[in-house]
Tab-separated table of C-alpha atoms in Angstrom:
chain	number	residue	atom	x	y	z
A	24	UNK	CA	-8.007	-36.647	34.086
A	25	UNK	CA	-9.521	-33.740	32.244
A	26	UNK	CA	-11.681	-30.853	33.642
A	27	UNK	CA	-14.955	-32.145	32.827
A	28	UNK	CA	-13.811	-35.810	34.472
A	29	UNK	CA	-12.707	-34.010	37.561
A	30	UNK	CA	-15.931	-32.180	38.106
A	31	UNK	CA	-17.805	-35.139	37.671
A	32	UNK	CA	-15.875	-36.343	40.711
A	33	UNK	CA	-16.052	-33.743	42.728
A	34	UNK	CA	-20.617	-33.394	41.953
A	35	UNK	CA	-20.565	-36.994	42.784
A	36	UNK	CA	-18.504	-36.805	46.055
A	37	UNK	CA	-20.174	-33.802	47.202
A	38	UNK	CA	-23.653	-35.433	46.945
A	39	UNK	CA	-22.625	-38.712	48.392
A	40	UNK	CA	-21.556	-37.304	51.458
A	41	UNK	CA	-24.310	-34.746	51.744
A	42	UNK	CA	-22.714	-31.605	51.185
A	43	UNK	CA	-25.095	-28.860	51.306
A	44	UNK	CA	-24.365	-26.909	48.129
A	45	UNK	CA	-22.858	-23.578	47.962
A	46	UNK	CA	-23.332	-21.640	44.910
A	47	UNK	CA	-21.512	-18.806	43.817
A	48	UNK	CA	-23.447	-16.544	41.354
A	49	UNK	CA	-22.122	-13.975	39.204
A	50	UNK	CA	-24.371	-11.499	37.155
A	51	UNK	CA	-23.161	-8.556	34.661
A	52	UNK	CA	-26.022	-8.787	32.458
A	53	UNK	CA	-26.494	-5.197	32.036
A	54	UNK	CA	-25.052	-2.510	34.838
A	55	UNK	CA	-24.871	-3.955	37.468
A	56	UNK	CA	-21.805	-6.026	38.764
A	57	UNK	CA	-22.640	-8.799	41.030
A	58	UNK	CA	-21.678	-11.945	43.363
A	59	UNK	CA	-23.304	-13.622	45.531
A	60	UNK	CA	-22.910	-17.145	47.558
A	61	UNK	CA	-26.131	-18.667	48.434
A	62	UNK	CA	-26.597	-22.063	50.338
A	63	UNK	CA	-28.609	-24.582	49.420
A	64	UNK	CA	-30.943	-22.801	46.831
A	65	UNK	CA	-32.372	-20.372	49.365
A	66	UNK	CA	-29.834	-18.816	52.303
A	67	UNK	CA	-27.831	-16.283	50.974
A	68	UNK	CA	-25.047	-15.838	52.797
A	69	UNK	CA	-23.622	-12.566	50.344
A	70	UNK	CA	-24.723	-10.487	48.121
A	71	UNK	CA	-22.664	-7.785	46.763
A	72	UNK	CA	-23.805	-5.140	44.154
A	73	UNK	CA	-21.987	-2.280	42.504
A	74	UNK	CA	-24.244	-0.571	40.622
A	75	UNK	CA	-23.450	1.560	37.747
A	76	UNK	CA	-26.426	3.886	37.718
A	77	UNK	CA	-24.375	7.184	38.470
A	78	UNK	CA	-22.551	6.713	35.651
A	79	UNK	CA	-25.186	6.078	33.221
A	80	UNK	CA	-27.623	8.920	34.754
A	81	UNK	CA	-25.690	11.664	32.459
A	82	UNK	CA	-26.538	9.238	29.165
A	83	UNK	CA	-29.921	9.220	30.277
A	84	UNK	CA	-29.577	5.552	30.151
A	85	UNK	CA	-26.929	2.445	30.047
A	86	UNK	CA	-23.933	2.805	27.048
A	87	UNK	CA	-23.375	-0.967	26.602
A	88	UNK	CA	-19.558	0.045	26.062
A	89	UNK	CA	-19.628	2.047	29.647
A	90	UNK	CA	-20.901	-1.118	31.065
A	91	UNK	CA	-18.797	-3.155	30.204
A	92	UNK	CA	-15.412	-1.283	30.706
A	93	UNK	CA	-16.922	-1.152	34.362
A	94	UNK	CA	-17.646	-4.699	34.375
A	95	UNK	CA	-13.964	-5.575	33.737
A	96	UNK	CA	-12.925	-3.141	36.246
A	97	UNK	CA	-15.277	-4.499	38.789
A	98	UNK	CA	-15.661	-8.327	38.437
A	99	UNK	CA	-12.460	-9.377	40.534
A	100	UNK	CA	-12.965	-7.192	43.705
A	101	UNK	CA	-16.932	-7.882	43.781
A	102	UNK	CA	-16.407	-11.713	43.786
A	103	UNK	CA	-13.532	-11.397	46.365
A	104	UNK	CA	-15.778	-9.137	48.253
A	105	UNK	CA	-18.382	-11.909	48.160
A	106	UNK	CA	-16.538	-14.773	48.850
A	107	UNK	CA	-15.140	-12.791	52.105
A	108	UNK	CA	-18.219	-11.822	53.095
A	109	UNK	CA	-19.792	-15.208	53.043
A	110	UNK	CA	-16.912	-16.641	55.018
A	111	UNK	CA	-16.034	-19.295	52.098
A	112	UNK	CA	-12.903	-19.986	49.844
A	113	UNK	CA	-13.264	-21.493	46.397
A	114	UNK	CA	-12.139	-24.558	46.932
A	115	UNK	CA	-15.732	-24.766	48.927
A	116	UNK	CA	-18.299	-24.028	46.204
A	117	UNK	CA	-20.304	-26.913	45.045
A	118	UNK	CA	-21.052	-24.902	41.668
A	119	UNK	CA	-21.163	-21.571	39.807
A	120	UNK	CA	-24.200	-20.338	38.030
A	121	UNK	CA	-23.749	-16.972	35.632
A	122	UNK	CA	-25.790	-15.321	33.964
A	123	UNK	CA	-25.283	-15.954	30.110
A	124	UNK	CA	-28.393	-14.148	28.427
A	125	UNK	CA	-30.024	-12.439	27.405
A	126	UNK	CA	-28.497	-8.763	27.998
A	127	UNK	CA	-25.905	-6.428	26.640
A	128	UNK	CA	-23.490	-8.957	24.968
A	129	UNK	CA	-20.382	-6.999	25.861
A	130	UNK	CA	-21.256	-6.862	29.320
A	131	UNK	CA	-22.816	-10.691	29.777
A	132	UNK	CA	-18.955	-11.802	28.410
A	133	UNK	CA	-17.121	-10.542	31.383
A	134	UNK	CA	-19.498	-12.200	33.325
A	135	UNK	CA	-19.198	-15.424	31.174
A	136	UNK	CA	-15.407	-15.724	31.320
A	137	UNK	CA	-15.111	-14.893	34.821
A	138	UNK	CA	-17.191	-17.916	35.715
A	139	UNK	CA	-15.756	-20.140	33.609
A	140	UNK	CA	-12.031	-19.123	34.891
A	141	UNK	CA	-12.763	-19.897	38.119
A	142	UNK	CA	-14.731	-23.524	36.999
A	143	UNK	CA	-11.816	-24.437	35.234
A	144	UNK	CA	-8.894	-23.624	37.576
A	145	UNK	CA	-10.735	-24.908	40.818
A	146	UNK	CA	-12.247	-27.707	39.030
A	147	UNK	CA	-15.718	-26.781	39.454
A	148	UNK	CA	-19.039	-27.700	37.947
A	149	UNK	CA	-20.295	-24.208	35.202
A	150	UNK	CA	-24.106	-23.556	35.021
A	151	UNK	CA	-25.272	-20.831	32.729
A	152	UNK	CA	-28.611	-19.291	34.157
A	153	UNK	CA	-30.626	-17.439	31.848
A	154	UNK	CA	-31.318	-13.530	32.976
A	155	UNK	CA	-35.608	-13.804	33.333
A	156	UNK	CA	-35.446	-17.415	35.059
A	157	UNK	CA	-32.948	-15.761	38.191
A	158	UNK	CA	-35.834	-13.284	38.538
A	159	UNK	CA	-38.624	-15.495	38.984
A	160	UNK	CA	-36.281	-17.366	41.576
A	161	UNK	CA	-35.217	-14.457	43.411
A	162	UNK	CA	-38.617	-14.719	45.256
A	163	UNK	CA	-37.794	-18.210	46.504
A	164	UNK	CA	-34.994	-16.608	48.317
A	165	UNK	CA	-37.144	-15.401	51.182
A	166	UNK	CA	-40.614	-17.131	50.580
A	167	UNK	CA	-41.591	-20.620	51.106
A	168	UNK	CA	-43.374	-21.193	47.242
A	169	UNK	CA	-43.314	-24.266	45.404
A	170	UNK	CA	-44.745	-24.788	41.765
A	171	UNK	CA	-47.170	-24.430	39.858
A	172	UNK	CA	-46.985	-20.693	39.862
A	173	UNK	CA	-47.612	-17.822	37.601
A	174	UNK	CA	-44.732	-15.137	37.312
A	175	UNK	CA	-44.974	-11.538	35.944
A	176	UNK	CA	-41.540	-10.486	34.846
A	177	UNK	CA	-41.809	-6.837	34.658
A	178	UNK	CA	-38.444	-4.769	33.847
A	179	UNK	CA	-37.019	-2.208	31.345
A	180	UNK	CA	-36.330	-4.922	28.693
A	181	UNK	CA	-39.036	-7.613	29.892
A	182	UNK	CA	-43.126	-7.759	30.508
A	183	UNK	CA	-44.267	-11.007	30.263
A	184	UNK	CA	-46.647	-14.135	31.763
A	185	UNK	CA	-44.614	-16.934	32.347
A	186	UNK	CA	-46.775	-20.006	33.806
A	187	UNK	CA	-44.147	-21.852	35.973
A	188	UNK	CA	-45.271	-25.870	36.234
A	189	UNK	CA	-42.508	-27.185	37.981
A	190	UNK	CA	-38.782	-26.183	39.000
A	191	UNK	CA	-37.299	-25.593	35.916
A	192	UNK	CA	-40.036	-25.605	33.058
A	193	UNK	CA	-41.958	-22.567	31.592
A	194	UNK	CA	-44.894	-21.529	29.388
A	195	UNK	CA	-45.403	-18.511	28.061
A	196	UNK	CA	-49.184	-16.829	28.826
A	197	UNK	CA	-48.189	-13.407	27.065
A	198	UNK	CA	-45.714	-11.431	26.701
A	199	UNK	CA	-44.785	-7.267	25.583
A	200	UNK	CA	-45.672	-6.596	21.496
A	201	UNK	CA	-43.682	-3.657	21.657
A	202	UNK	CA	-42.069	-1.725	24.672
A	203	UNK	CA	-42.048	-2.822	28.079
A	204	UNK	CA	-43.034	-1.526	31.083
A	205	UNK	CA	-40.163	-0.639	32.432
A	206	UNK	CA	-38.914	0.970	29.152
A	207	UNK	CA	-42.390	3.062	28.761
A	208	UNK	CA	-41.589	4.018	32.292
A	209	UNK	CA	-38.168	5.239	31.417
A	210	UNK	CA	-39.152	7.258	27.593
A	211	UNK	CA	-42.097	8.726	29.759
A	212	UNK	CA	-39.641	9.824	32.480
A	213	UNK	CA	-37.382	11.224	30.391
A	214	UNK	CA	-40.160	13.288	28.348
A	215	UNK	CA	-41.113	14.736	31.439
A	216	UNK	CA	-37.875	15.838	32.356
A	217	UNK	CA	-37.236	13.420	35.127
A	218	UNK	CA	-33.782	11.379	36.488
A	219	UNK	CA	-32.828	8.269	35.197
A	220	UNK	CA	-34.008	5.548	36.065
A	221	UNK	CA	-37.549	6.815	35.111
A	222	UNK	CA	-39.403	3.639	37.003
A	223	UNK	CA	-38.524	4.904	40.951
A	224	UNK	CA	-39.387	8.506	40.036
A	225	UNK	CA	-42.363	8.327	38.648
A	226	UNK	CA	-43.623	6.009	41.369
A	227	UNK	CA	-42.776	8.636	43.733
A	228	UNK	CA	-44.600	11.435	41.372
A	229	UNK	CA	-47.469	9.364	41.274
A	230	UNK	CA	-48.654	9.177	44.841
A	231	UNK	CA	-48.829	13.053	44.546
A	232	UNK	CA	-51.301	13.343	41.781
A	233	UNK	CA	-54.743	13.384	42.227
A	234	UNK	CA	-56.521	10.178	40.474
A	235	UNK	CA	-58.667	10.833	37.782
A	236	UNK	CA	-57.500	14.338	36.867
A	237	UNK	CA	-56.273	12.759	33.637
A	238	UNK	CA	-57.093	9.508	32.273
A	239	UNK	CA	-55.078	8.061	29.907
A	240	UNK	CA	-55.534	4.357	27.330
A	241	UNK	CA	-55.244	1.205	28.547
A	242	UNK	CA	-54.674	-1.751	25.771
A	243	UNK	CA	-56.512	-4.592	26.651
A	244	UNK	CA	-55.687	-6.073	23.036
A	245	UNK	CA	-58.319	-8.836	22.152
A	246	UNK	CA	-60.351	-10.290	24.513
A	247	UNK	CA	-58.873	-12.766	26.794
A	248	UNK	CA	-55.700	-11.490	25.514
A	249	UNK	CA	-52.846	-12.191	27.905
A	250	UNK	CA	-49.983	-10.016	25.640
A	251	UNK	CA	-49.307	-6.330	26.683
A	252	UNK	CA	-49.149	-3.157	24.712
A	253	UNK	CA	-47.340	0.277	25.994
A	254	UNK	CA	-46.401	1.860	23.341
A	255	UNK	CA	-49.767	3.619	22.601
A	256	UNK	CA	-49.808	4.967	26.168
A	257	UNK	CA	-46.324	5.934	25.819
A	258	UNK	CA	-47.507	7.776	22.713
A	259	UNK	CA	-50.590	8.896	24.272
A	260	UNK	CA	-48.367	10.702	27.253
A	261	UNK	CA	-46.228	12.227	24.610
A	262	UNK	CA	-49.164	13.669	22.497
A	263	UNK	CA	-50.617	15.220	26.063
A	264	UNK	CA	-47.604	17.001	26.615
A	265	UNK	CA	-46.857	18.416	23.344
A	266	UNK	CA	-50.419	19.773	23.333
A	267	UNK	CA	-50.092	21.114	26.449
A	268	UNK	CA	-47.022	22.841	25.295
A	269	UNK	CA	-48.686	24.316	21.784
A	270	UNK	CA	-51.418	25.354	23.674
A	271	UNK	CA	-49.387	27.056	26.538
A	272	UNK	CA	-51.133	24.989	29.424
A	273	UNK	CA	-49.323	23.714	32.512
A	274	UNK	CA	-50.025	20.479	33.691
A	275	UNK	CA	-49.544	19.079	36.987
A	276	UNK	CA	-46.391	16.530	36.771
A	277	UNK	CA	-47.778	14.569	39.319
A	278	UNK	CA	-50.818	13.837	38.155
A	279	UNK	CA	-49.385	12.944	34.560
A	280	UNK	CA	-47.388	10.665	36.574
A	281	UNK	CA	-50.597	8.963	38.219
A	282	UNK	CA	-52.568	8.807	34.920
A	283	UNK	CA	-49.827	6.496	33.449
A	284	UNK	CA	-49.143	4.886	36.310
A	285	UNK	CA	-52.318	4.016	36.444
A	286	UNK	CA	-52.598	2.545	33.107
A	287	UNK	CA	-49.926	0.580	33.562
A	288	UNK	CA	-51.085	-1.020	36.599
A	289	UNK	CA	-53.795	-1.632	35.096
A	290	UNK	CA	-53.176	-3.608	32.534
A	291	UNK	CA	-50.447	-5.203	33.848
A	292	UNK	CA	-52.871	-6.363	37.252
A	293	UNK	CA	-55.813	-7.578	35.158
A	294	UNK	CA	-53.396	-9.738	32.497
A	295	UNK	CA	-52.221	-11.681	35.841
A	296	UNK	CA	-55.500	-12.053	36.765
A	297	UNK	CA	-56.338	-13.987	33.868
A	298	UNK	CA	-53.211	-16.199	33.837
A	299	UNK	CA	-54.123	-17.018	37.295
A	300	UNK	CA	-57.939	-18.115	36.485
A	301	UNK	CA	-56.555	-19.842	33.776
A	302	UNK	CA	-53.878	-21.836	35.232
A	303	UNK	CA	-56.209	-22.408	38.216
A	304	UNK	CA	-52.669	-21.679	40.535
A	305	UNK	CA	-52.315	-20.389	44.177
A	306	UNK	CA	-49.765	-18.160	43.634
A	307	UNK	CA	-48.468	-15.272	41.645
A	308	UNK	CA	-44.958	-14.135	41.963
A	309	UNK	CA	-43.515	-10.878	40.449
A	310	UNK	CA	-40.237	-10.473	39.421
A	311	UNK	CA	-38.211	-7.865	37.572
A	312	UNK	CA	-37.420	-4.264	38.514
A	313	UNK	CA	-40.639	-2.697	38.226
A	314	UNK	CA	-41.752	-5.192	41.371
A	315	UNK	CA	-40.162	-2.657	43.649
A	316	UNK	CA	-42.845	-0.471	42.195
A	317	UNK	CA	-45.536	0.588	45.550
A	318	UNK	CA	-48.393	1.133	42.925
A	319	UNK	CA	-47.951	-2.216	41.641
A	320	UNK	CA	-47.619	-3.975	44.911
A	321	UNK	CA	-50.507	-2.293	46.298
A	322	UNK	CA	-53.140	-2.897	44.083
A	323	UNK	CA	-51.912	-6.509	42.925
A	324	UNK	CA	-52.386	-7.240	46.744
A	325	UNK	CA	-55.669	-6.069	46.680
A	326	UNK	CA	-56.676	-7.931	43.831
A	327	UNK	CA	-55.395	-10.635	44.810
A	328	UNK	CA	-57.406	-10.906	48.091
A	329	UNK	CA	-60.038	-10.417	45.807
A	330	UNK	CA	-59.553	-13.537	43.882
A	331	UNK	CA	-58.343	-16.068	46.122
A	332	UNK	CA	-54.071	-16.147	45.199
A	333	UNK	CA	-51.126	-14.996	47.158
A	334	UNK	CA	-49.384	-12.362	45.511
A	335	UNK	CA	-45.188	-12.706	46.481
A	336	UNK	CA	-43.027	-9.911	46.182
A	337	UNK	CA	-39.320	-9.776	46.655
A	338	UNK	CA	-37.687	-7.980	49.072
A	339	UNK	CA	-36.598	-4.555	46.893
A	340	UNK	CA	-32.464	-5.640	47.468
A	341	UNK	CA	-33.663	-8.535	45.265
A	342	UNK	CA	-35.693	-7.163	42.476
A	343	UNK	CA	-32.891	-5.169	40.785
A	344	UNK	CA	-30.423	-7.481	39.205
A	345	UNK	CA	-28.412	-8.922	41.693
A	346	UNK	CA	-26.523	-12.720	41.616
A	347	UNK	CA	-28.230	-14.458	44.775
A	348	UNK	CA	-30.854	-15.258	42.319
A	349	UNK	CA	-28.794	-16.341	39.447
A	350	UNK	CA	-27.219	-18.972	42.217
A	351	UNK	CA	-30.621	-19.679	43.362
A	352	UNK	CA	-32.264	-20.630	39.435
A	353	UNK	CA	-29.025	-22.570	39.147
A	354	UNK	CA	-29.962	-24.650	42.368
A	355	UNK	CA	-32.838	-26.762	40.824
A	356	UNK	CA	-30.342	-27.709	38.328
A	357	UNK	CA	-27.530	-28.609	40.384
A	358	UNK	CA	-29.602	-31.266	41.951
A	359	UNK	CA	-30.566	-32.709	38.801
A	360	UNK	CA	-26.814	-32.941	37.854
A	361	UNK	CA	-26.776	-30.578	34.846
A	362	UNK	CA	-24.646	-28.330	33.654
A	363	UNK	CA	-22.448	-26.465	31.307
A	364	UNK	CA	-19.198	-27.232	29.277
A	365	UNK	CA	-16.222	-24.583	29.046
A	366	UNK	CA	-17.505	-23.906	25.701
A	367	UNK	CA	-20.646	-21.788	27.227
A	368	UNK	CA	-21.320	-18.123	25.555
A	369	UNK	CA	-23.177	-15.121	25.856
A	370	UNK	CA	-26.301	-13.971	23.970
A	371	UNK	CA	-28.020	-10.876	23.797
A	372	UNK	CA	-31.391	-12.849	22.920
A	373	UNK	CA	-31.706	-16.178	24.499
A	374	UNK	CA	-35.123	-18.019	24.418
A	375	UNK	CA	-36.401	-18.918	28.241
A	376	UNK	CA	-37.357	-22.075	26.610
A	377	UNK	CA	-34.434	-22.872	24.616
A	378	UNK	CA	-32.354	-22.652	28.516
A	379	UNK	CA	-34.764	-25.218	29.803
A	380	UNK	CA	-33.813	-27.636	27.308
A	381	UNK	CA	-30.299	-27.456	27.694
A	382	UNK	CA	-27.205	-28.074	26.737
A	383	UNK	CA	-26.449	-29.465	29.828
A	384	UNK	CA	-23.623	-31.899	30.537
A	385	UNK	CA	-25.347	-34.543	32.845
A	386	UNK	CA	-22.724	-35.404	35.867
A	387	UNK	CA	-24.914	-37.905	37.700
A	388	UNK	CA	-28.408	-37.553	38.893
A	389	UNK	CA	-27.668	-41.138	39.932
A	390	UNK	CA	-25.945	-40.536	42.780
């Protein structure tokens, strides 16, 4: 009986008697090496993250070839660590989900091959999860949300509108032209002289300044546009300090860091606001590593009382990368019965659509 026969038995046995499934998620999409066990879509029962930031701080940002060296040093003793910690062996997973784009490719292969070592030695069915879709589910870890939904993913590689219909499918409402958020965040950061990663400190900066002191652009882009634009205020932040600096004026850090703060904000408050009127939904989740942000959370709570939705946040352990939400976006499709084939790859750029349409390998919704 081949591998592919003998998880087929195994998904079919499990659901026939009821098993509630444990999923073991593994995520290395970028700097961060991670496993986590979650049970039945929403209980995680570990979570383990070994973060990479120190190492990257004195780049001023992640080497892909750093990452991944750590990855490979890493990968064995996090998923041990999670597997202990969640009180299971591997002969008791139902599945594992990794995430297999998009990201650095280097580091997304370690990732990759570790999952698919442990699906073929222990028999086990493979699901790739794709990178944006485990953020988006990483709020249905702690909150009780069904679809429809609307989801801002908001990140250093990722801003976009992602109208969410039902488990599984998405629409895009808009999405970044240029950089996003969390990228303007960082080149501003660093421009101003502050740490890596530029998104925490200049939240922090920001409730020091005094609104209003400067103002800087907001790009609404065409009207009803739901698409963002930061590289003009990026530029615009840039230009103000360089000025500043020919013209020997000192500026107040902190209120440079509220100006574009509150640009950002902004924009990025007032595009959800349209997705939601459009989409006529109930409730906006936010997703990404900018969600942590207090600026953002703040004022898309107001506005949200304002309009009528419910504005979902997740907890800030969960809006870094982390692999309880890869193993929770993988849970929808474990109970449809799809998954991967050994032959599954990385990708630095993978299409959210393009993952909802497979490849799968269908192992029984049947049963």
């Amino acid at each position: 009986m081949g591998w592919l026969d003998r998880v087929k038995t195994k998904y079919r046995n499990d659901r026939a008697a009821r098993v509630t499934p444990l999923i073991l998620g593994i995520e290395t999409s970028c700097d961060e090496t991670s496993a986590a066990v979650v049970k039945g879509g929403r209980q995680i029962l570990s979570n383990v993250v070994s973060s990479q930031v120190e190492i990257h701080q004195q780049f001023g940002g992640v080497v892909p070839e750093v990452a991944s060296r750590r990855h490979v040093e890493n990968i064995t003793c996090v998923i041990e660590q999670a597997l202990r910690e969640a009180d299971v062996q591997l002969a008791d997973l139902s599945a594992i989900a990794v995430t297999y784009g998009p990201g650095l490719v280097g580091a997304l292969l370690v990732g990759v091959t570790a999952a698919k070592s442990i699906a073929y030695a222990k028999s086990i069915p493979l699901l790739g999860v794709h990178h944006i879709a485990g953020h988006i589910y990483a709020n249905f870890l702690t909150e009780g949300i069904t679809p429809p939904l609307v989801a801002l993913v908001v990140s250093g590689g990722h801003t976009e509108l992602v109208y969410m219909k039902e488990h599984g499918t998405f629409e895009f409402l808009g999405r970044t032209r240029d950089d996003a958020a969390g990228e303007a965040y960082d080149k501003v950061a660093r421009s101003m002289g502050l740490p890596y990663p530029g998104g925490p400190a200049i939240d922090r900066l920001a409730h020091e300044g005094t609104p209003g002191t400067i103002v800087l652009p907001r790009a609404w882009l065409e009207e009803g546009s739901m698409d963002f634009s930061f590289s003009g205020l990026k530029s615009a932040v840039l230009n103000l300090l360089h000025n500043a600096e020919q013209r020997g004026q000192t500026l107040n850090p902190a209120d440079i860091a509220e100006a574009f703060q509150a640009a950002v904000i902004d924009v990025l408050v007032e595009k959800t606001v349209l997705a939601v009127r459009k989409t006529n939904v109930k409730h906006v989740v936010v997703a990404g590593g900018v969600a942590a942000n207090r600026g953002l959370r703040k004022r898309m709570e107001e506005r949200a009382a304002e309009e009528g939705f419910v504005a979902v946040f997740p907890p800030l352990p969960l809006c870094t990368d982390n692999a309880a939400m890869i193993a929770a976006a993988a849970y929808p499709f474990y109970k449809k019965g799809w998954f991967h084939d050994l032959d599954l790859n990385a990708y630095a750029s993978l299409p959210l659509i393009k993952w909802e349409e497979g490849p799968f390998q269908e192992l029984g919704r049947d049963v």
